[in-house]
Tab-separated table of C-alpha atoms in Angstrom:
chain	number	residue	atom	x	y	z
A	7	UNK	CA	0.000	0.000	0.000
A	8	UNK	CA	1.273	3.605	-0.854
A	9	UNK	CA	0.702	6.808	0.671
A	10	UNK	CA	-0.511	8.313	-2.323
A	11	UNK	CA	-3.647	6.032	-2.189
A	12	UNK	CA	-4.745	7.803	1.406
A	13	UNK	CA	-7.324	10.366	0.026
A	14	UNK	CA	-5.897	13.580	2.502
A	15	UNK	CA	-6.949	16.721	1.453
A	16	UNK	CA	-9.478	17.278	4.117
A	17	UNK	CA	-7.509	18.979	7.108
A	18	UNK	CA	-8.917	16.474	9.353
A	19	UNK	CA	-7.402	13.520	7.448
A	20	UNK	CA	-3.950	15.136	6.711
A	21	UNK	CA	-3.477	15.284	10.681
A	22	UNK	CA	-4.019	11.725	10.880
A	23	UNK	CA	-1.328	11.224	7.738
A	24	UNK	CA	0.825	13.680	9.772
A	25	UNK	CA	0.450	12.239	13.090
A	26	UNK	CA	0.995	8.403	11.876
A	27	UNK	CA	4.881	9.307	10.585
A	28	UNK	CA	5.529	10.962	13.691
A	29	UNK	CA	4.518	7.774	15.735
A	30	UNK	CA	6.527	5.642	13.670
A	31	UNK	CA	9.576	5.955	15.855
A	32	UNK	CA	7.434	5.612	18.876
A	33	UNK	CA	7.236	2.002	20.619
A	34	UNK	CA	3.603	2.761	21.813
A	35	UNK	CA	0.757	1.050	20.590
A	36	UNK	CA	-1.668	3.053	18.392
A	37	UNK	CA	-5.336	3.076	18.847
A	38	UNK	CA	-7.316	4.172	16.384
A	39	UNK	CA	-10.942	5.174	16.592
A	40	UNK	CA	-13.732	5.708	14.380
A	41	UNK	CA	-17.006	5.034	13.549
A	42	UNK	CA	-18.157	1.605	11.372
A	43	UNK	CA	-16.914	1.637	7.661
A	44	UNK	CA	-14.411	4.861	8.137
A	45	UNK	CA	-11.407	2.703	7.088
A	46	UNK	CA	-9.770	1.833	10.589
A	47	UNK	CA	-8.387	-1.584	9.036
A	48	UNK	CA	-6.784	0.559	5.879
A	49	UNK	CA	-5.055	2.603	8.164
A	50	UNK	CA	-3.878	-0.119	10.444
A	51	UNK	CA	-2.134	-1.680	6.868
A	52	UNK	CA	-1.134	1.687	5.814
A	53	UNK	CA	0.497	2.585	9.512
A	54	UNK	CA	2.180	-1.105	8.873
A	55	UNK	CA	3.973	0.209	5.494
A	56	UNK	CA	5.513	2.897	7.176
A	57	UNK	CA	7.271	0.861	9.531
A	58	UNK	CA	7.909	-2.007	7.996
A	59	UNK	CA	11.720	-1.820	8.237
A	60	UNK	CA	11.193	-2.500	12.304
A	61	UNK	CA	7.980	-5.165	12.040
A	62	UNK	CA	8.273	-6.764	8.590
A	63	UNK	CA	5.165	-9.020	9.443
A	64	UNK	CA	1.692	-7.757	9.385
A	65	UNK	CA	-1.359	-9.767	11.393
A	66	UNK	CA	-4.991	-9.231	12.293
A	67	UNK	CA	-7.251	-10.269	14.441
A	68	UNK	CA	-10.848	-9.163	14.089
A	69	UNK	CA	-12.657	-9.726	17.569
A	70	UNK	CA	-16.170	-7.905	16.180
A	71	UNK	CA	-17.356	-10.977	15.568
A	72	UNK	CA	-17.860	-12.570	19.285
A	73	UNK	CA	-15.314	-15.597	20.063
A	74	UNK	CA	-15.771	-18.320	22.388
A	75	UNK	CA	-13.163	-18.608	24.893
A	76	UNK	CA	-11.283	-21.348	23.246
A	77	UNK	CA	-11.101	-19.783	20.032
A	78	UNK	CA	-9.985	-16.526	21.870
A	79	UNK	CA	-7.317	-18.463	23.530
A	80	UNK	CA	-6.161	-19.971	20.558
A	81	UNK	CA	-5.785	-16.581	19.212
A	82	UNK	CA	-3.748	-15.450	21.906
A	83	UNK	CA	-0.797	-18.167	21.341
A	84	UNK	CA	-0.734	-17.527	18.142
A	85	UNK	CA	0.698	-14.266	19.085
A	86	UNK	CA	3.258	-16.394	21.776
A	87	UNK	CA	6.481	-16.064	20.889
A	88	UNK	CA	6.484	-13.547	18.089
A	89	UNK	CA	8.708	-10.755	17.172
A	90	UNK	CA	8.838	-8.540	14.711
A	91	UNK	CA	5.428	-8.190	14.026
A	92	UNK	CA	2.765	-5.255	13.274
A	93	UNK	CA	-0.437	-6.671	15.131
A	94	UNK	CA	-4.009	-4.992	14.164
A	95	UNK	CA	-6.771	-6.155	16.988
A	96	UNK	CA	-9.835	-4.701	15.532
A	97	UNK	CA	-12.493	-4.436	17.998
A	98	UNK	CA	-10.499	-5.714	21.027
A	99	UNK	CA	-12.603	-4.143	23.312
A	100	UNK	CA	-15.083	-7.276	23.037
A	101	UNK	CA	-12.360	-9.241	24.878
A	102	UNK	CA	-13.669	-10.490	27.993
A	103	UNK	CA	-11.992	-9.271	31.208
A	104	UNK	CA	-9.291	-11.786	31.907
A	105	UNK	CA	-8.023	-11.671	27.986
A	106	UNK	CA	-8.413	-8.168	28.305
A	107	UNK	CA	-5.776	-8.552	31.119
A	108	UNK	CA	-3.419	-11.007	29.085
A	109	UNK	CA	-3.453	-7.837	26.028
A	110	UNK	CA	-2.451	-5.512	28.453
A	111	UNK	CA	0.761	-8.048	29.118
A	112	UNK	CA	1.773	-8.707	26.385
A	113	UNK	CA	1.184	-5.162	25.085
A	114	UNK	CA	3.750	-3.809	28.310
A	115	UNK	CA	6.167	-7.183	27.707
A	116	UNK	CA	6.551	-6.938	23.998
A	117	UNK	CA	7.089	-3.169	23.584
A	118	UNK	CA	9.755	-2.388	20.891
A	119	UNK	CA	9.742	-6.113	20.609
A	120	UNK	CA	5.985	-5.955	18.171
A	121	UNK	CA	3.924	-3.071	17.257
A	122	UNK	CA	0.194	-3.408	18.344
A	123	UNK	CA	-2.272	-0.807	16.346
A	124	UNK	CA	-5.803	-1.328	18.391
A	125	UNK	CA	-9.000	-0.022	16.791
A	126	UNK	CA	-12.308	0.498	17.783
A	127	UNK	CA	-15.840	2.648	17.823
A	128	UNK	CA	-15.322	6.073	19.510
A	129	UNK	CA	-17.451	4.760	23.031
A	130	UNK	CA	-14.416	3.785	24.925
A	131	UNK	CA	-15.152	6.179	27.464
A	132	UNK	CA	-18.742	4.690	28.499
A	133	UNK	CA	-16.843	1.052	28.324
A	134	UNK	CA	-14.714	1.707	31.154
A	135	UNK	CA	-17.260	3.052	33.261
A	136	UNK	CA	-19.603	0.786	32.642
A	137	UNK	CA	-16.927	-1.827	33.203
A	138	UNK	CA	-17.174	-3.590	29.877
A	139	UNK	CA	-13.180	-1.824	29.367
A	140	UNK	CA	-10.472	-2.454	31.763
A	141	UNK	CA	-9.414	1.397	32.936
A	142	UNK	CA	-5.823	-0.297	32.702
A	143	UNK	CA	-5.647	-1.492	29.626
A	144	UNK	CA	-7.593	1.890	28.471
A	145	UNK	CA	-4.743	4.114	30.399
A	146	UNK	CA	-1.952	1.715	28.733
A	147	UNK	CA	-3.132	2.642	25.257
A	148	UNK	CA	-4.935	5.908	25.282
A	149	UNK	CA	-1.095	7.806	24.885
A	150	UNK	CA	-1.569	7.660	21.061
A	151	UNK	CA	-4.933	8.153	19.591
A	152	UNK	CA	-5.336	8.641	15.754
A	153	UNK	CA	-9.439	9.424	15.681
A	154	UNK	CA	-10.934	8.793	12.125
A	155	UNK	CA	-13.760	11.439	11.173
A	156	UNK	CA	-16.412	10.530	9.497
A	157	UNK	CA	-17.017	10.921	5.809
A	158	UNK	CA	-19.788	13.520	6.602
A	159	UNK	CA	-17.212	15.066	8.200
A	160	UNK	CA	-14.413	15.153	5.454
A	161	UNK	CA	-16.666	16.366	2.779
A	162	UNK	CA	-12.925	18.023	0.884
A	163	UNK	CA	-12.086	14.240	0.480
A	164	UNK	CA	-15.317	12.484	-1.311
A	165	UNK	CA	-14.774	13.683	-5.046
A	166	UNK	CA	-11.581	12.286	-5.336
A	167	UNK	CA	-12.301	9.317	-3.086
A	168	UNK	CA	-15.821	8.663	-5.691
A	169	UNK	CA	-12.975	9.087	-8.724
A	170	UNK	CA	-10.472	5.788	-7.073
A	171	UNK	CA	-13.456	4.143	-5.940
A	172	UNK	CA	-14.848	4.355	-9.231
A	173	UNK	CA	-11.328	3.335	-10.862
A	174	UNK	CA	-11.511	0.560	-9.067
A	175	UNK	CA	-15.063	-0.783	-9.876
A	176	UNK	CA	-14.383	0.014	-13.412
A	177	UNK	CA	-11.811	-2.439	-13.597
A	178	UNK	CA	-13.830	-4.701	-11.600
A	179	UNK	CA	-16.516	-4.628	-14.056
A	180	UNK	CA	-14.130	-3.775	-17.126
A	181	UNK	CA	-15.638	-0.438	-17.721
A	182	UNK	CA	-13.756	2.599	-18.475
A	183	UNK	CA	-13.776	6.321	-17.852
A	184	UNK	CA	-16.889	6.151	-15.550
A	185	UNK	CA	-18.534	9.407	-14.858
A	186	UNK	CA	-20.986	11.047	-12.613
A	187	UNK	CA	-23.202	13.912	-13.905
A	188	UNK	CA	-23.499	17.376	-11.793
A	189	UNK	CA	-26.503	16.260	-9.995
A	190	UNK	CA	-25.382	12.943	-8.421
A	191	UNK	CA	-21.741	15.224	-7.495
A	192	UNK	CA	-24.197	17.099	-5.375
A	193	UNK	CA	-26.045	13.944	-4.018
A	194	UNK	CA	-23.000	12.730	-3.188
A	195	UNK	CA	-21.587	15.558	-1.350
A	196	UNK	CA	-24.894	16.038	0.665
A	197	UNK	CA	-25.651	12.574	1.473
A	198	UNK	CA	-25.239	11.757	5.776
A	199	UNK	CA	-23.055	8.385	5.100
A	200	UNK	CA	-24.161	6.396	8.003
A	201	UNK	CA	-21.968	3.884	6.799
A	202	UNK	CA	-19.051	5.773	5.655
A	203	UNK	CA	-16.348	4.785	3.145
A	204	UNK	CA	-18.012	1.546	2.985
A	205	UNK	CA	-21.489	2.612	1.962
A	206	UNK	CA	-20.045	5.214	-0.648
A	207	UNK	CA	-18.276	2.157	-2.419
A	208	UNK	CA	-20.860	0.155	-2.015
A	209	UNK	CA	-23.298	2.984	-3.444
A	210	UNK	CA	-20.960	3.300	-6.668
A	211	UNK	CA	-20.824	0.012	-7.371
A	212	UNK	CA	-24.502	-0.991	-7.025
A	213	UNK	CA	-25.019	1.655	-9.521
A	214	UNK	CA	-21.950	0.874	-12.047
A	215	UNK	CA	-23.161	-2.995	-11.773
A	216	UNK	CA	-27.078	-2.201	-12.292
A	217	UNK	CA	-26.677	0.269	-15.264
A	218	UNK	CA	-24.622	0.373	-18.534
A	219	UNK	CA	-23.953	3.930	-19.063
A	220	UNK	CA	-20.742	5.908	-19.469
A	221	UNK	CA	-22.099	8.398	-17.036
A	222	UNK	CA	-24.406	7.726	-13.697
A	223	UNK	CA	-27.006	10.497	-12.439
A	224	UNK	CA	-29.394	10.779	-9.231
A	225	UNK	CA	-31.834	8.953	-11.596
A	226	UNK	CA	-29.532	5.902	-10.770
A	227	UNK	CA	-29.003	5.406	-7.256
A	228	UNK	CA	-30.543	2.712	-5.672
A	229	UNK	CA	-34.624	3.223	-4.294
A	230	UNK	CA	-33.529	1.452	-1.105
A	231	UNK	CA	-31.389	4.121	-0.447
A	232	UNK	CA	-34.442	6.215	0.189
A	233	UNK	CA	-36.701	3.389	1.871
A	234	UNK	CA	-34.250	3.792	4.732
A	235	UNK	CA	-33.971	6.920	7.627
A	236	UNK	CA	-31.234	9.356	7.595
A	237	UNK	CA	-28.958	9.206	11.243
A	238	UNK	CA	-29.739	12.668	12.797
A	239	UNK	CA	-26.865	15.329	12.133
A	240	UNK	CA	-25.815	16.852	15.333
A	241	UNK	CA	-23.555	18.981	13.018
A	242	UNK	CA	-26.775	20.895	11.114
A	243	UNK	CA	-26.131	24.770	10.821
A	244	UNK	CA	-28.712	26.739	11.741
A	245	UNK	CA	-28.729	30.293	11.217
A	246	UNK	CA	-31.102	32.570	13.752
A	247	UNK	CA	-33.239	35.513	12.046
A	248	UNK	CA	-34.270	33.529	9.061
A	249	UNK	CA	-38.166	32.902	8.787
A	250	UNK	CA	-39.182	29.330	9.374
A	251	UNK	CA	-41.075	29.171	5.818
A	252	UNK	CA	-38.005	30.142	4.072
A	253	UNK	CA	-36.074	27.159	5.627
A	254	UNK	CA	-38.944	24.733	4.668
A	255	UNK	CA	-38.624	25.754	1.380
A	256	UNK	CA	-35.228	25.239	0.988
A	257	UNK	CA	-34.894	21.920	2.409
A	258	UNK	CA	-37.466	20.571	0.499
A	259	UNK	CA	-35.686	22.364	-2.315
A	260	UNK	CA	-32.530	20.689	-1.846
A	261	UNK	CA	-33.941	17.242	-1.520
A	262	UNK	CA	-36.001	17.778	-4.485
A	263	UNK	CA	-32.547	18.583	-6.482
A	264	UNK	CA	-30.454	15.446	-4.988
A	265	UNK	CA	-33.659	12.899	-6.357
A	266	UNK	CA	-33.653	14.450	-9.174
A	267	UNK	CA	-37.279	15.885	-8.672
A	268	UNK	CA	-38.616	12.404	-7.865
A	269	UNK	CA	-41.561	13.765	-5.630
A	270	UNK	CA	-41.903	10.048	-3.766
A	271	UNK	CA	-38.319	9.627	-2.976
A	272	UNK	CA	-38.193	13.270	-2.262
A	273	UNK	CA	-41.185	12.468	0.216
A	274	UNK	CA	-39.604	9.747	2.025
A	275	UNK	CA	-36.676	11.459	3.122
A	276	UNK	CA	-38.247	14.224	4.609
A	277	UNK	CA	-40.726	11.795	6.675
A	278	UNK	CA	-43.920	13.050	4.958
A	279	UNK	CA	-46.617	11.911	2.859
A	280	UNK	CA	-46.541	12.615	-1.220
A	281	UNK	CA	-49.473	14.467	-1.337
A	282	UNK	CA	-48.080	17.020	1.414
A	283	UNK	CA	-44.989	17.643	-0.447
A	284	UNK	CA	-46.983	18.230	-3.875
A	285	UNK	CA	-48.692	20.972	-1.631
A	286	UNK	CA	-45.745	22.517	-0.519
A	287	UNK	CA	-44.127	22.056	-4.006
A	288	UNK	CA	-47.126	24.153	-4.801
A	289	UNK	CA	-47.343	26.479	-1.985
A	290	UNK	CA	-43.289	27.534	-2.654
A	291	UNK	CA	-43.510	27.340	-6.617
A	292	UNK	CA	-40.825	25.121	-6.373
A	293	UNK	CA	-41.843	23.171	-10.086
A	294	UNK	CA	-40.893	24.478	-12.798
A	295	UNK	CA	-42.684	25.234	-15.850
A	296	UNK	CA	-41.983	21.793	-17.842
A	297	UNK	CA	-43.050	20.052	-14.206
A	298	UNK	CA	-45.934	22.159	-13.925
A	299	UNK	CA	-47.781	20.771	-16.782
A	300	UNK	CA	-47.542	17.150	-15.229
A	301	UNK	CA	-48.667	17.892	-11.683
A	302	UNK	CA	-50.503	14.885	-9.668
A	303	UNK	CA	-53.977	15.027	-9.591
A	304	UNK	CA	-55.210	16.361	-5.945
């Protein structure tokens, strides 16, 4: 893996690229936390190839999925005896007490010896007090924290990450030169992303699989992607002094644009019924003239 395949140009993400070299040297382990889907594993691999002078092998363990105790163990002495070693536990905070114990060991015992990168959702916090989280092992590895934003939250980085994602699918599916009209640029941009990198691959290549054209628009995305509720945005600006109306009209505005004008799909993101947003489509001349020769019948 290069550097020049980490999409940075968000300042959020180039202080994670920034504060991964200067770790490097460091003999700490690295935790790294972030949300589902924002690419915790990639960095783990991409940490690894900076450092791979010092811990030539790379391993991970992926405790997300729960273990049973023997399966944990055997996990464990598979790490016995190893040197030289980059090792990525993702989700480790699913260990059960007296594992989480034997990390914290072998994370004190085998510094400079192996590198461990630990990654996990952003909770930590409410896992130690609720006692889920040793406080030891959390105070053993809390020293060097690389925190992943969300893609909602690195909106600078999604064109170029849609162009390699869609590089990538194009070869997948042997299609070249795959573009995106104006419209779905603006979807894309807008869109929440509760499942992050993940969902915005996933998004591209349901719609480079399902349709056969050189360039995809709104008129492409998936219906399910509407059937389903938007997470809440604690990050929503609201400016004071603005009349309520003229917000109503521009958020219905906006969601008209991003589904392409597709009054139903429009309707289920906003939570209301199709007939109510015809009104209002009505009530702030939102249609234009083309539209308004084709309007529903009341």
């Amino acid at each position: 893996m290069e550097e020049s395949n980490f999409i940075a140009l968000s300042p959020s993400t180039r202080k994670i690229l920034d504060r991964m070299k200067q770790a490097v040297t460091s003999d700490l382990p690295i935790l790294f936390l972030g949300e589902s889907g924002t690419g915790k594993s990639y960095l783990g691999y991409l940490f690894h190839s900076f450092c791979k002078d010092r811990f030539p092998q790379y391993q991970v363990f992926d405790f997300s999925v729960s273990e049973s105790e023997e399966e944990t163990s055997e996990i464990f002495s598979k790490l016995d005896g190893k040197a030289g070693v980059t090792i990525f536990l993702e989700a480790f905070s699913n260990l059960n007490p007296s594992f989480q114990v034997q990390l914290l060991q072998k994370i004190r015992n085998e510094k400079g010896k192996n590198r461990y990168l630990l990654s996990d959702e952003p909770d930590l916090t409410e896992k130690v007090k609720s006692g889920r989280l040793q406080e030891s092992l959390m105070t053993e590895i809390q020293t060097l924290q690389v925190k992943i934003p969300t893609l909602r939250d690195r909106k600078e980085d999604i064109p170029p990450l849609t162009r390699f994602f869609l590089d990538l699918i194009g070869k997948r599916y042997n299609r070249k030169n795959i573009k995106i009209s104006e419209k779905l640029g603006k979807f894309l941009l807008e869109y929440d992303y509760p499942g992050n990198l993940h969902q915005l691959k996933n998004l591209l290549e349901a719609m480079v699989s399902m349709h056969n054209v050189k360039t995809l628009d709104t008129k492409h995305l998936p219906p399910e992607l509407f059937e389903t509720g938007y997470k809440q945005n604690d990050n929503l600006t609201v400016r004071t002094g603005i009349p309520l109306r003229d917000y109503e009209r521009e958020i219905i505005r906006r969601n008209l644009i991003l589904v392409n004008g597709n009054r139903e799909k429009a309707a289920r993101i906003l939570g209301i019924s199709e007939r109510t947003i015809y009104r209002k489509i009505t009530e702030f001349e939102l249609f234009d003239s083309e539209d308004g020769k084709n309007l529903p019948s009341s």
